[in-house]
CSV table of C-alpha atoms and ligand atoms in Angstrom, one decimal:
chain,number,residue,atom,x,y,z
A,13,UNK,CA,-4.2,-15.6,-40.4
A,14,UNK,CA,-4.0,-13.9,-43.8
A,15,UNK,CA,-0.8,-13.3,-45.6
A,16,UNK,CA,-1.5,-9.2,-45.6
A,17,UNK,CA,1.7,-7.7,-44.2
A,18,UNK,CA,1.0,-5.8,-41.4
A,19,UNK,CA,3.5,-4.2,-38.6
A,20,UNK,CA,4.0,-5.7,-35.4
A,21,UNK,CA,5.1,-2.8,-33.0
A,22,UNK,CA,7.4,-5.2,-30.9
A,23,UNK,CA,7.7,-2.9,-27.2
A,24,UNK,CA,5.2,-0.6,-28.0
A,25,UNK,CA,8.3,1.5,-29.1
A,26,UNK,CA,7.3,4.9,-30.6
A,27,UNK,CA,3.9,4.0,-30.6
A,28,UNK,CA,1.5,7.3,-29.3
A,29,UNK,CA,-1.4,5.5,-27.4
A,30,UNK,CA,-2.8,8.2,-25.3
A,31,UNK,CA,-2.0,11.8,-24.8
A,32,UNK,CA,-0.6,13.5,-21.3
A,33,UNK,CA,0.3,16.4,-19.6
A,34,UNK,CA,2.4,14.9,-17.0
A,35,UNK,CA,5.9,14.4,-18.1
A,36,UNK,CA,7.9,14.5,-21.9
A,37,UNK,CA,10.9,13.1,-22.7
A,38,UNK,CA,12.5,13.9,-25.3
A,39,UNK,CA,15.6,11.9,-26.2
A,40,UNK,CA,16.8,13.5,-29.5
A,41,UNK,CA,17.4,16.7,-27.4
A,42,UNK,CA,18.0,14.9,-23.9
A,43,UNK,CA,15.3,16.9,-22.8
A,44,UNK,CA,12.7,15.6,-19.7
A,45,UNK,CA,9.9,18.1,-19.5
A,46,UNK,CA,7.7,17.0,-15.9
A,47,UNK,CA,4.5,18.9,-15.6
A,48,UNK,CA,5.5,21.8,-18.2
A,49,UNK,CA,9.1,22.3,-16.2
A,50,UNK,CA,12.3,20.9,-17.6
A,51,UNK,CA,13.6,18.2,-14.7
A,52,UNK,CA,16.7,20.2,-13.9
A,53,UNK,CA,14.8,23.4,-12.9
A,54,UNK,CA,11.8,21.3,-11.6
A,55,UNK,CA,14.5,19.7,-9.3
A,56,UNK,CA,16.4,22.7,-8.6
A,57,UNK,CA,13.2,24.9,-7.4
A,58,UNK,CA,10.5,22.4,-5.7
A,59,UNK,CA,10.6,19.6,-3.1
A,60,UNK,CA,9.2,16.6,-2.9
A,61,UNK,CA,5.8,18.1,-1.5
A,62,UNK,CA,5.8,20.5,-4.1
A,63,UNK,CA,6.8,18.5,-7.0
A,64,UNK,CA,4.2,15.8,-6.4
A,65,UNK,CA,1.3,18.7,-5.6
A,66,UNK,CA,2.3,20.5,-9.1
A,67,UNK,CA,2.3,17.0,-10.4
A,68,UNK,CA,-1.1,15.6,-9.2
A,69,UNK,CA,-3.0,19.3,-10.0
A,70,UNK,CA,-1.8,18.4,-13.5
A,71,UNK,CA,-3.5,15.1,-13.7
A,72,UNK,CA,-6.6,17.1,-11.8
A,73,UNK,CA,-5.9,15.4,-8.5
A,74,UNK,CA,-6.9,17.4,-5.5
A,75,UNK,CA,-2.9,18.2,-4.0
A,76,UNK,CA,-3.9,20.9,-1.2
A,77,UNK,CA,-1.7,20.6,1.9
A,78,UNK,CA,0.0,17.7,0.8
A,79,UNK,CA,2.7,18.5,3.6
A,80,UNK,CA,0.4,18.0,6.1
A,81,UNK,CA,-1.8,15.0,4.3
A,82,UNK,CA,1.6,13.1,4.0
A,83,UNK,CA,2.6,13.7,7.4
A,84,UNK,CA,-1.0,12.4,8.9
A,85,UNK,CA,-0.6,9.5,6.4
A,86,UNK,CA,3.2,8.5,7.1
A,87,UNK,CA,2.1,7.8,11.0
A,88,UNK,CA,-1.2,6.0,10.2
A,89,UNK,CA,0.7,3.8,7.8
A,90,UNK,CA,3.4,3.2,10.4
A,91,UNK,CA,0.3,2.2,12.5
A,92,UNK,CA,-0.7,-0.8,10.1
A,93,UNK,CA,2.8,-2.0,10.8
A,94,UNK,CA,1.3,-5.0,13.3
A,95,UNK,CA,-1.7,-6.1,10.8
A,96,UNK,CA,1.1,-6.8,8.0
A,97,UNK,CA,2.2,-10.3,9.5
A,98,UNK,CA,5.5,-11.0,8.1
A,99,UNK,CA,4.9,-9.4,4.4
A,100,UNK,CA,8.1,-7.0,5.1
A,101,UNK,CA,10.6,-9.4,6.5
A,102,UNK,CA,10.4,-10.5,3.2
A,103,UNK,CA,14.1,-11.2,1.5
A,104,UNK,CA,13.4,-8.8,-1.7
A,105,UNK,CA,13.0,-5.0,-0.9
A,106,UNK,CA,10.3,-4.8,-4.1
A,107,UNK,CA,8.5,-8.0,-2.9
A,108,UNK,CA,7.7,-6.9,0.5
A,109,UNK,CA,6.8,-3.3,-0.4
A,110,UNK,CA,4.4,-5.5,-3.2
A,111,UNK,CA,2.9,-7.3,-0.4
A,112,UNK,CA,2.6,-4.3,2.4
A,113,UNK,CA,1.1,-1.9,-0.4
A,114,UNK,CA,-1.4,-4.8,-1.2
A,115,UNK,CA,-3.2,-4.8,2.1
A,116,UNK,CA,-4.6,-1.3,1.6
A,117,UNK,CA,-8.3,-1.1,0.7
A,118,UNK,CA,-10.0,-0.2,-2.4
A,119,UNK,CA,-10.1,3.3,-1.4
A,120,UNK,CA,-7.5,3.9,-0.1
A,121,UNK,CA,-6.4,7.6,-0.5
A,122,UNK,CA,-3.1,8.9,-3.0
A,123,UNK,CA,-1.1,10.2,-0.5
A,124,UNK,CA,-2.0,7.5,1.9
A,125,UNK,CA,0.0,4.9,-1.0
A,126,UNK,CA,3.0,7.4,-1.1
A,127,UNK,CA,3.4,7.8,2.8
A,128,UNK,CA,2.8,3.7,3.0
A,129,UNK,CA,5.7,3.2,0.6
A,130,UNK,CA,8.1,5.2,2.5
A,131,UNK,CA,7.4,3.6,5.6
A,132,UNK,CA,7.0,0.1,4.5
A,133,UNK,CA,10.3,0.5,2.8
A,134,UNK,CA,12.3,1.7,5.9
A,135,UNK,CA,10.6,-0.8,8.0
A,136,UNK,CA,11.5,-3.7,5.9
A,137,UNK,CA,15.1,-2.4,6.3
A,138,UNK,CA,15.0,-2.2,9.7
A,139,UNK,CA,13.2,-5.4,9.9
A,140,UNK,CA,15.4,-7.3,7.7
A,141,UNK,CA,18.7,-5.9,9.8
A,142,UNK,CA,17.3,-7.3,13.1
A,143,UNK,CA,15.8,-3.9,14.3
A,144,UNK,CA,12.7,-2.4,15.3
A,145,UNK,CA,11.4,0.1,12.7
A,146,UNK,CA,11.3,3.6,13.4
A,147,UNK,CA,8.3,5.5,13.7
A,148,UNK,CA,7.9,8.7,11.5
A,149,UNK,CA,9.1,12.2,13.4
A,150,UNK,CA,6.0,13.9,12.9
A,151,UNK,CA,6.2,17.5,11.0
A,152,UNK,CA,8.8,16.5,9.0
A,153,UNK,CA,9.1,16.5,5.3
A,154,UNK,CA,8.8,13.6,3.5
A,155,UNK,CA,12.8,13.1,2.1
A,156,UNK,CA,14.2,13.6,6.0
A,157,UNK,CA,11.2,11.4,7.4
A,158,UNK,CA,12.2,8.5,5.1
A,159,UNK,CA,16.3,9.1,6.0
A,160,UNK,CA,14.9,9.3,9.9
A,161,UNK,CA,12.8,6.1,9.3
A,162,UNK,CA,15.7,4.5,7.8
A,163,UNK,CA,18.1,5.3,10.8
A,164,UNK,CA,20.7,7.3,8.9
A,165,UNK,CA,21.4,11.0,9.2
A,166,UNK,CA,18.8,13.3,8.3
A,167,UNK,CA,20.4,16.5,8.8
A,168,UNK,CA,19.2,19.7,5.9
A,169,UNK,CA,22.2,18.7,3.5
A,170,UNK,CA,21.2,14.8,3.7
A,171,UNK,CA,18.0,15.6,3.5
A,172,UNK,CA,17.8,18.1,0.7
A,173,UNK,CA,20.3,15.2,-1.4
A,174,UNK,CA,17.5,12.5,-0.7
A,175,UNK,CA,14.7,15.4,-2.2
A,176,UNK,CA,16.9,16.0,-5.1
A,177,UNK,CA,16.6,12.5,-6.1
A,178,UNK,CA,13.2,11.6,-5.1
A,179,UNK,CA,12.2,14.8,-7.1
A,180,UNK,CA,14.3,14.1,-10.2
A,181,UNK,CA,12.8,10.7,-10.8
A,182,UNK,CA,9.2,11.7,-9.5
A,183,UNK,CA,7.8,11.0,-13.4
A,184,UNK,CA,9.2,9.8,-16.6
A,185,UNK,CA,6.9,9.1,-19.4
A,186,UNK,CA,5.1,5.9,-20.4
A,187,UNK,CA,8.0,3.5,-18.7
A,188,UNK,CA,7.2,0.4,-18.0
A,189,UNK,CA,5.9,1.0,-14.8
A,190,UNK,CA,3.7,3.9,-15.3
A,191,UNK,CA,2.2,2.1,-18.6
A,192,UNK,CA,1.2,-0.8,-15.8
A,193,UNK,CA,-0.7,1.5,-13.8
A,194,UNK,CA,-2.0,3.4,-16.7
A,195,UNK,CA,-3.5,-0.6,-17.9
A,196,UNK,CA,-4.9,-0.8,-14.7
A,197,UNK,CA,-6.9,1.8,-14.5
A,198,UNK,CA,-8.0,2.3,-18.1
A,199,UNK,CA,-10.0,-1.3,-16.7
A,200,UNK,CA,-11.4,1.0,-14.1
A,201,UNK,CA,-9.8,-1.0,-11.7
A,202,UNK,CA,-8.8,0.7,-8.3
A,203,UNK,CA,-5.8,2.8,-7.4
A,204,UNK,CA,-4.1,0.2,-5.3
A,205,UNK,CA,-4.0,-2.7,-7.3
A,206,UNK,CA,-2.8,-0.3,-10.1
A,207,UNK,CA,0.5,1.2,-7.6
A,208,UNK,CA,0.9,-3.1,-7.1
A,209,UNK,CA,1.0,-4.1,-10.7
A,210,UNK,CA,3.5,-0.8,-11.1
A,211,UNK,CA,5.8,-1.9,-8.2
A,212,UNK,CA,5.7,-5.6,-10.2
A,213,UNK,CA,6.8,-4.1,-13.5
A,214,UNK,CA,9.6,-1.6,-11.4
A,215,UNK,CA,10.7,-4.8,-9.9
A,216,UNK,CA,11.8,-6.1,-13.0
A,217,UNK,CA,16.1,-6.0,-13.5
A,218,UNK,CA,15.6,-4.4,-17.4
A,219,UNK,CA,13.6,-1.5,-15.6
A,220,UNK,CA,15.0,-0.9,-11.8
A,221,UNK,CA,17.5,-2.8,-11.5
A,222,UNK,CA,21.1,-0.6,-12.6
A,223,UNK,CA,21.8,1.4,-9.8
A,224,UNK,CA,23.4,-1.7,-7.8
A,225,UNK,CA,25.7,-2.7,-10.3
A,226,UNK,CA,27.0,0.9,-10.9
A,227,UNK,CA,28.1,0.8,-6.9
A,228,UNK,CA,29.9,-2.4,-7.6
A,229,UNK,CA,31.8,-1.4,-10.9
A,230,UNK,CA,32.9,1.7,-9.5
A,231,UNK,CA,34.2,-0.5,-6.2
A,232,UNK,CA,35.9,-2.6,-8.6
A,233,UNK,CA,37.6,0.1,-10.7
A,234,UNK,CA,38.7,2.0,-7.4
A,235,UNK,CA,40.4,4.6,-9.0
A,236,UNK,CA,40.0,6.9,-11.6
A,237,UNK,CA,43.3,5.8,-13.5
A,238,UNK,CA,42.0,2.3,-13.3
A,239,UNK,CA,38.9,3.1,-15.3
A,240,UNK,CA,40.1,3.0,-18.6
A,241,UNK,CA,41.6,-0.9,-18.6
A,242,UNK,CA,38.7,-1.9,-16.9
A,243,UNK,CA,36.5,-0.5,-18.9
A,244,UNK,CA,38.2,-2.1,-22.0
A,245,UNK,CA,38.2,-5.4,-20.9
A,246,UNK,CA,34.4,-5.1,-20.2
A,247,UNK,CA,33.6,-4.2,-23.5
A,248,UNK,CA,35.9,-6.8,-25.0
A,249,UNK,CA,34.3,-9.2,-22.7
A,250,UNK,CA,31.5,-8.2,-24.6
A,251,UNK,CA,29.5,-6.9,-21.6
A,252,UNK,CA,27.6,-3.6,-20.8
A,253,UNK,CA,28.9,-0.6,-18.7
A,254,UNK,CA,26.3,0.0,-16.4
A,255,UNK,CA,24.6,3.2,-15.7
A,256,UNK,CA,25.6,4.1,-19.4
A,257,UNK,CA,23.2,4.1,-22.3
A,258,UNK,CA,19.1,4.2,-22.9
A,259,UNK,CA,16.6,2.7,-25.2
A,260,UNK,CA,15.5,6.6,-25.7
A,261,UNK,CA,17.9,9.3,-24.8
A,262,UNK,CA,20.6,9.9,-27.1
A,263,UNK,CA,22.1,12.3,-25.4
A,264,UNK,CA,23.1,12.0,-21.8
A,265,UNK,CA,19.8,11.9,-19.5
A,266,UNK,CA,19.0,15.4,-18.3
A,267,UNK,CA,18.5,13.5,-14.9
A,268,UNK,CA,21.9,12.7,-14.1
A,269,UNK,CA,22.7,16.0,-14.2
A,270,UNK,CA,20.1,16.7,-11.3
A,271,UNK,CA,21.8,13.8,-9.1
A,272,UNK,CA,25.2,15.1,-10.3
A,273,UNK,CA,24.3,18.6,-9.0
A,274,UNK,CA,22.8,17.1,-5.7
A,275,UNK,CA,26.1,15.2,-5.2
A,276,UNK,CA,28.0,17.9,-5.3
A,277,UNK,CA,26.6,19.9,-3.5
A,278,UNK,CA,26.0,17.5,-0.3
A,279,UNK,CA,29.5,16.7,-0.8
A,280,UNK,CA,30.2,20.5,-0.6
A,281,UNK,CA,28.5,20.9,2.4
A,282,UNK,CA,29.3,18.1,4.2
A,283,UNK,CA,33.0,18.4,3.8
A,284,UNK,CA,32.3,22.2,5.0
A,285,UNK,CA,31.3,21.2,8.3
A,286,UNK,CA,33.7,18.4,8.7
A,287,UNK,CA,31.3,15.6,8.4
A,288,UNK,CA,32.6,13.5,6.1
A,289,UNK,CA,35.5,11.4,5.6
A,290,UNK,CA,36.1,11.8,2.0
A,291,UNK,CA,34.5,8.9,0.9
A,292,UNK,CA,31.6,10.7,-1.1
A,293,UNK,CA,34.1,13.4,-2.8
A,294,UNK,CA,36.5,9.9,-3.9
A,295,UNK,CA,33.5,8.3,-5.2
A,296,UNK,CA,32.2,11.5,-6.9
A,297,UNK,CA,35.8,12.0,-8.8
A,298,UNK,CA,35.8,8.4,-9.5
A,299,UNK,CA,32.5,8.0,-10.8
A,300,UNK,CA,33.3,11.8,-13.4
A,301,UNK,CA,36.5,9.8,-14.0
A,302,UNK,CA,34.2,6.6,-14.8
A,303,UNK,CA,31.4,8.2,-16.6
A,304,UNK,CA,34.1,10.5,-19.0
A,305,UNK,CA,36.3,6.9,-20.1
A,306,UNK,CA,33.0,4.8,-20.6
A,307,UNK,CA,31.2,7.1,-22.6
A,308,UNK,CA,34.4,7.9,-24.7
A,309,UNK,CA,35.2,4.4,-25.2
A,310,UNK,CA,31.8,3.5,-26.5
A,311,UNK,CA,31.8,6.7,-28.7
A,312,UNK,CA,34.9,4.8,-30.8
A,313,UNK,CA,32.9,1.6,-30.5
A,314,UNK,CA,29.5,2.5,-31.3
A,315,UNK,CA,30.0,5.6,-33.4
A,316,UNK,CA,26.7,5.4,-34.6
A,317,UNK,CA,24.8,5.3,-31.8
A,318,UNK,CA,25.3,7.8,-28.7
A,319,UNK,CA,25.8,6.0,-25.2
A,320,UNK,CA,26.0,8.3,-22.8
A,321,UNK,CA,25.4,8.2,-18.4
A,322,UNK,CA,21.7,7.3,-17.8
A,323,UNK,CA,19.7,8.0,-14.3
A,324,UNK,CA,21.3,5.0,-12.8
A,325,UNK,CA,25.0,6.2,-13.1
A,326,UNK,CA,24.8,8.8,-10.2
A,327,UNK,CA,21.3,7.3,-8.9
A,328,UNK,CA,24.2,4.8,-7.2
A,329,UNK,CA,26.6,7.3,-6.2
A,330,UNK,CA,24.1,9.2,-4.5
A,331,UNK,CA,22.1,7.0,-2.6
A,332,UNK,CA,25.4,4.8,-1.0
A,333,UNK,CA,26.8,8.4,0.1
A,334,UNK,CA,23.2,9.4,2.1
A,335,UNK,CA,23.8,5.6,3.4
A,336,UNK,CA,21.3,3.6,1.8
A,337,UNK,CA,21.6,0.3,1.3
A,338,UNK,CA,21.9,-1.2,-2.5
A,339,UNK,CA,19.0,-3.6,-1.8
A,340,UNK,CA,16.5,-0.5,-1.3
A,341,UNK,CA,17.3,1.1,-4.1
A,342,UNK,CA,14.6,0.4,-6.4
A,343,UNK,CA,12.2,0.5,-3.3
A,344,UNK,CA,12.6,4.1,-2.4
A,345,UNK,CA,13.0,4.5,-6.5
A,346,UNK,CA,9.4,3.5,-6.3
A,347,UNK,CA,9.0,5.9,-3.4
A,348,UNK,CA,9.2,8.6,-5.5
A,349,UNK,CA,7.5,6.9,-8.5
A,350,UNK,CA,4.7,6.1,-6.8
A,351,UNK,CA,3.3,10.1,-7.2
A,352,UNK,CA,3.8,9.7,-10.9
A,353,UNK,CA,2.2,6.0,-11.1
A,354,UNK,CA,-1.2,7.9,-9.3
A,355,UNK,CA,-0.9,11.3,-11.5
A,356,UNK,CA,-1.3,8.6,-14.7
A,357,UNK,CA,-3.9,6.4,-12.7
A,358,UNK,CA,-6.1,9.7,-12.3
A,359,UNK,CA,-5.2,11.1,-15.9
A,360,UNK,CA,-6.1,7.9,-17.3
A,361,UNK,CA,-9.1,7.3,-15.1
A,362,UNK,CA,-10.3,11.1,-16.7
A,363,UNK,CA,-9.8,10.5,-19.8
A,364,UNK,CA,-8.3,7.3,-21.1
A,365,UNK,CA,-10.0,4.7,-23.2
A,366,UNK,CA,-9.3,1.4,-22.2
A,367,UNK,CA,-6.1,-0.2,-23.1
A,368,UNK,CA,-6.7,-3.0,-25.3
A,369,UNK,CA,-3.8,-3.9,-27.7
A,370,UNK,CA,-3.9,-6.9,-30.8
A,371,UNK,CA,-1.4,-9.5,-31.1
A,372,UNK,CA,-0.9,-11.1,-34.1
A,373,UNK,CA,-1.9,-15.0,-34.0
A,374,UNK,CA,1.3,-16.9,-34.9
A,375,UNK,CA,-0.6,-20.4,-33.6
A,376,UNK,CA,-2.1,-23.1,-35.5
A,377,UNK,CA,-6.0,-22.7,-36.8
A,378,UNK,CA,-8.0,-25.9,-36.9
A,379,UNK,CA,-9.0,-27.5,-40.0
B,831,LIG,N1,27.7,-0.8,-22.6
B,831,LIG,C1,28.2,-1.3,-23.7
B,831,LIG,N2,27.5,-1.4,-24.9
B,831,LIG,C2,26.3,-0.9,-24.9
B,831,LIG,C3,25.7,-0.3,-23.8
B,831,LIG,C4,26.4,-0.3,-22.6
B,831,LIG,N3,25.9,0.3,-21.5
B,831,LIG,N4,24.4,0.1,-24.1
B,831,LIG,C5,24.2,-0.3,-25.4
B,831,LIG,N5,25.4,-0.9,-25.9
B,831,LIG,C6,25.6,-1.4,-27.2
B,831,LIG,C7,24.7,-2.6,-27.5
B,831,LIG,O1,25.4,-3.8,-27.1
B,831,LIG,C8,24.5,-2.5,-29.0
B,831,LIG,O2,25.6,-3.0,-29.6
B,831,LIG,P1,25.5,-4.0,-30.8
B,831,LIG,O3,24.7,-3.4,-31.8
B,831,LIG,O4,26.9,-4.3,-31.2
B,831,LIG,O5,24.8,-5.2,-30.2
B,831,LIG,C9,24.5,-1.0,-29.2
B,831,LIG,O6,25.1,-0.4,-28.1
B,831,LIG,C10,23.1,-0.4,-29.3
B,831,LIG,O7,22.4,-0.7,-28.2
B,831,LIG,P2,20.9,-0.8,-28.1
B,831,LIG,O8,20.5,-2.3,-28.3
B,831,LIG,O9,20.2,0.1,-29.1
B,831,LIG,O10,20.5,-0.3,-26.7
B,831,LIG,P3,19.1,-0.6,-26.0
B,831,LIG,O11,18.2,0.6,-26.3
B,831,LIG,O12,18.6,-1.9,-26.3
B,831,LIG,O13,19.5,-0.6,-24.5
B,831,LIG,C11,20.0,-0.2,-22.3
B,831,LIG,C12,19.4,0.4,-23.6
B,831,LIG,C13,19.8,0.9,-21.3
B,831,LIG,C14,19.2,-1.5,-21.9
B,831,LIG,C15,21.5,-0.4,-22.6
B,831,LIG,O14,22.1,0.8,-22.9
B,831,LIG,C16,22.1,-1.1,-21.4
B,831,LIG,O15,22.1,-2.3,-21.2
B,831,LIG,N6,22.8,-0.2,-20.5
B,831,LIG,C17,23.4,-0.8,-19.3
B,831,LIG,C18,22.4,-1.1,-18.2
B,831,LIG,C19,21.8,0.2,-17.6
B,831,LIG,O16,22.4,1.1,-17.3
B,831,LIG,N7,20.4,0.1,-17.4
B,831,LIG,C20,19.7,1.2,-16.8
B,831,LIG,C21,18.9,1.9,-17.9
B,831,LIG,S1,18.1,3.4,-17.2
């Protein structure tokens, strides 16, 4: 190598490499913009269906009657159960739905991968607490199908929580993930293996992996007046709160908000109608409680750098009150992913160069 100083863009960080007009985010202003909406209107106005159609018409994906499509393609991939051997009784939520996805063809259709991931991801819960899975109820939308697959309530509040979410994190820039299937397919490689090598980068703990350990610090904090010594002696422990900064927002992520709103308003209804023990409205003041002492506390600690609640904070909150378990929470994460990960396969497919990044040679030359 020559001596000639040159810049080595460790992470790719702030490095443009292609252009999109699927999702922004903006971290200076705490701003997510997904397919020209900001995420808390996006989430407050469309569902699931609608979200991913809006999404995949902006990558020029053909999204008509993606209710229906979905629907068809939930039942034929609960179908394929039987030819997947034991590839979902596998330990890891994120390894089996690997392994399930990867038995789809070549070409194999979008909303076919979505509907696959929602069912292979409720089977292997089923499967993995010694039951049989659930088939889809047909005509149902996708957010109360997966809740229905999963065996938990899937009443219009539940269900409309579980949309929230799945619609909130649809899309979120050039993550890790998304850049994965965005690789893929700038090789002209085929949709599957590109929704496989995404799932393998989401399975990764620095990507998907907060929303468990959220549950468990708020279990061990137990209540709010408890959060600020706890809190303390984590940080002079030297470790991190979860669920509370991000490599780019610096301001608090407009998605927590979304799940915040969805909490809240689940926790409305369901106390409304009786059905509800108070368990979701004591972890939703807990977690306020929580969120409030950790993010002043690292304010007086990290005054130069703003740490606030990232998607994972209320990701956790919201997912154990609909009664899903810890271990599926990067799995239906990549539920709703998986229409982002195929918006960027066909963008990138359209009009993407391939990806093909230098490295600089720190090895020995011969001679
Ligand atoms: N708790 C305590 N300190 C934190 C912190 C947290 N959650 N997040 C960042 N810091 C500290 C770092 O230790 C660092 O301090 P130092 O300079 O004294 O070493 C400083 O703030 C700057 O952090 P930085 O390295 O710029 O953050 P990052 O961009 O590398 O990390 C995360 C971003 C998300 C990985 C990090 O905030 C984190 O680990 N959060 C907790 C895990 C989590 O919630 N992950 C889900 C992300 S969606």
């Amino acid at each position: 190598m020559s001596d000639v100083a040159v810049t080595v863009h460790e992470g790719l960080e702030g490095v443009l490499v292609t252009r999109t007009r699927l999702s922004h985010v903006d971290g200076e202003r705490g701003r997510l913009i997904v397919a020209g909406h900001d995420v808390e209107d996006w989430a407050a106005r469309f569902d699931f269906e609608q979200a991913s159609q809006r999404l995949w018409a902006a990558a020029g994906l053909d999204a008509a009657g993606l209710s229906e499509r979905l629907d068809v393609a939930r039942a034929r991939a609960f179908e394929t159960l039987p030819q997947l051997g034991d590839a979902l009784r596998r330990e890891d939520a994120m390894d089996a739905l690997r392994a399930g996805l990867a038995h789809w063809p070549e070409h194999t259709r979008p909303e076919e991968l979505v509907a696959a991931a929602a069912v292979y991801t409720a089977a292997h819960a089923r499967l993995r607490s010694g039951c049989e899975p659930i088939a889809p109820c047909r005509g149902q939308r996708h957010a109360q199908a997966l809740l229905g697959m999963l065996g938990l309530a899937d009443d219009a509040d539940r269900s409309r929580a579980l949309d929230a979410y799945l619609v909130g994190v649809i899309d979120h820039g050039l993550n890790a993930s998304t850049f994965a299937a965005r690789v893929v397919a700038s090789a002209h490689s085929d949709l599957v293996s590109a929704v496989v090598a995404a799932v393998g980068a989401l399975k990764g703990p620095l990507h998907g992996g907060a929303p468990g350990p959220v549950l468990d610090m708020l279990d061990a904090i137990g209540e709010p007046e408890r959060a600020r010594g706890y809190l303390q002696a984590e940080l002079t422990a030297g470790r991190r709160i979860m669920g509370m900064g991000h490599r780019i927002y610096r301001q608090r992520d407009p998605r927590a908000l979304v799940l915040e709103r969805a909490l809240t308003q689940l926790e409305a209804a369901l106390r409304a109608r009786g059905d509800e023990s108070g368990r979701t409205q004591k972890r939703l003041e807990l977690a306020r409680a929580v969120e409030q002492e950790a993010a002043r506390l690292l304010a007086e600690r990290h005054p130069e750098r703003p740490l606030q609640a990232n998607v994972e904070f209320y990701t956790a909150v919201l997912l154990s009150a609909l009664g899903i378990d810890p271990a599926l929470f990067s799995a239906v994460f990549a539920c709703a992913r998986s229409v982002g990960w195929i918006a960027h396969f066909t963008e990138q497919r359209k009009h993407g160069r391939l990806i093909r990044p230098s490295a600089l040679y720190i090895g020995t030359t011969p001679g």
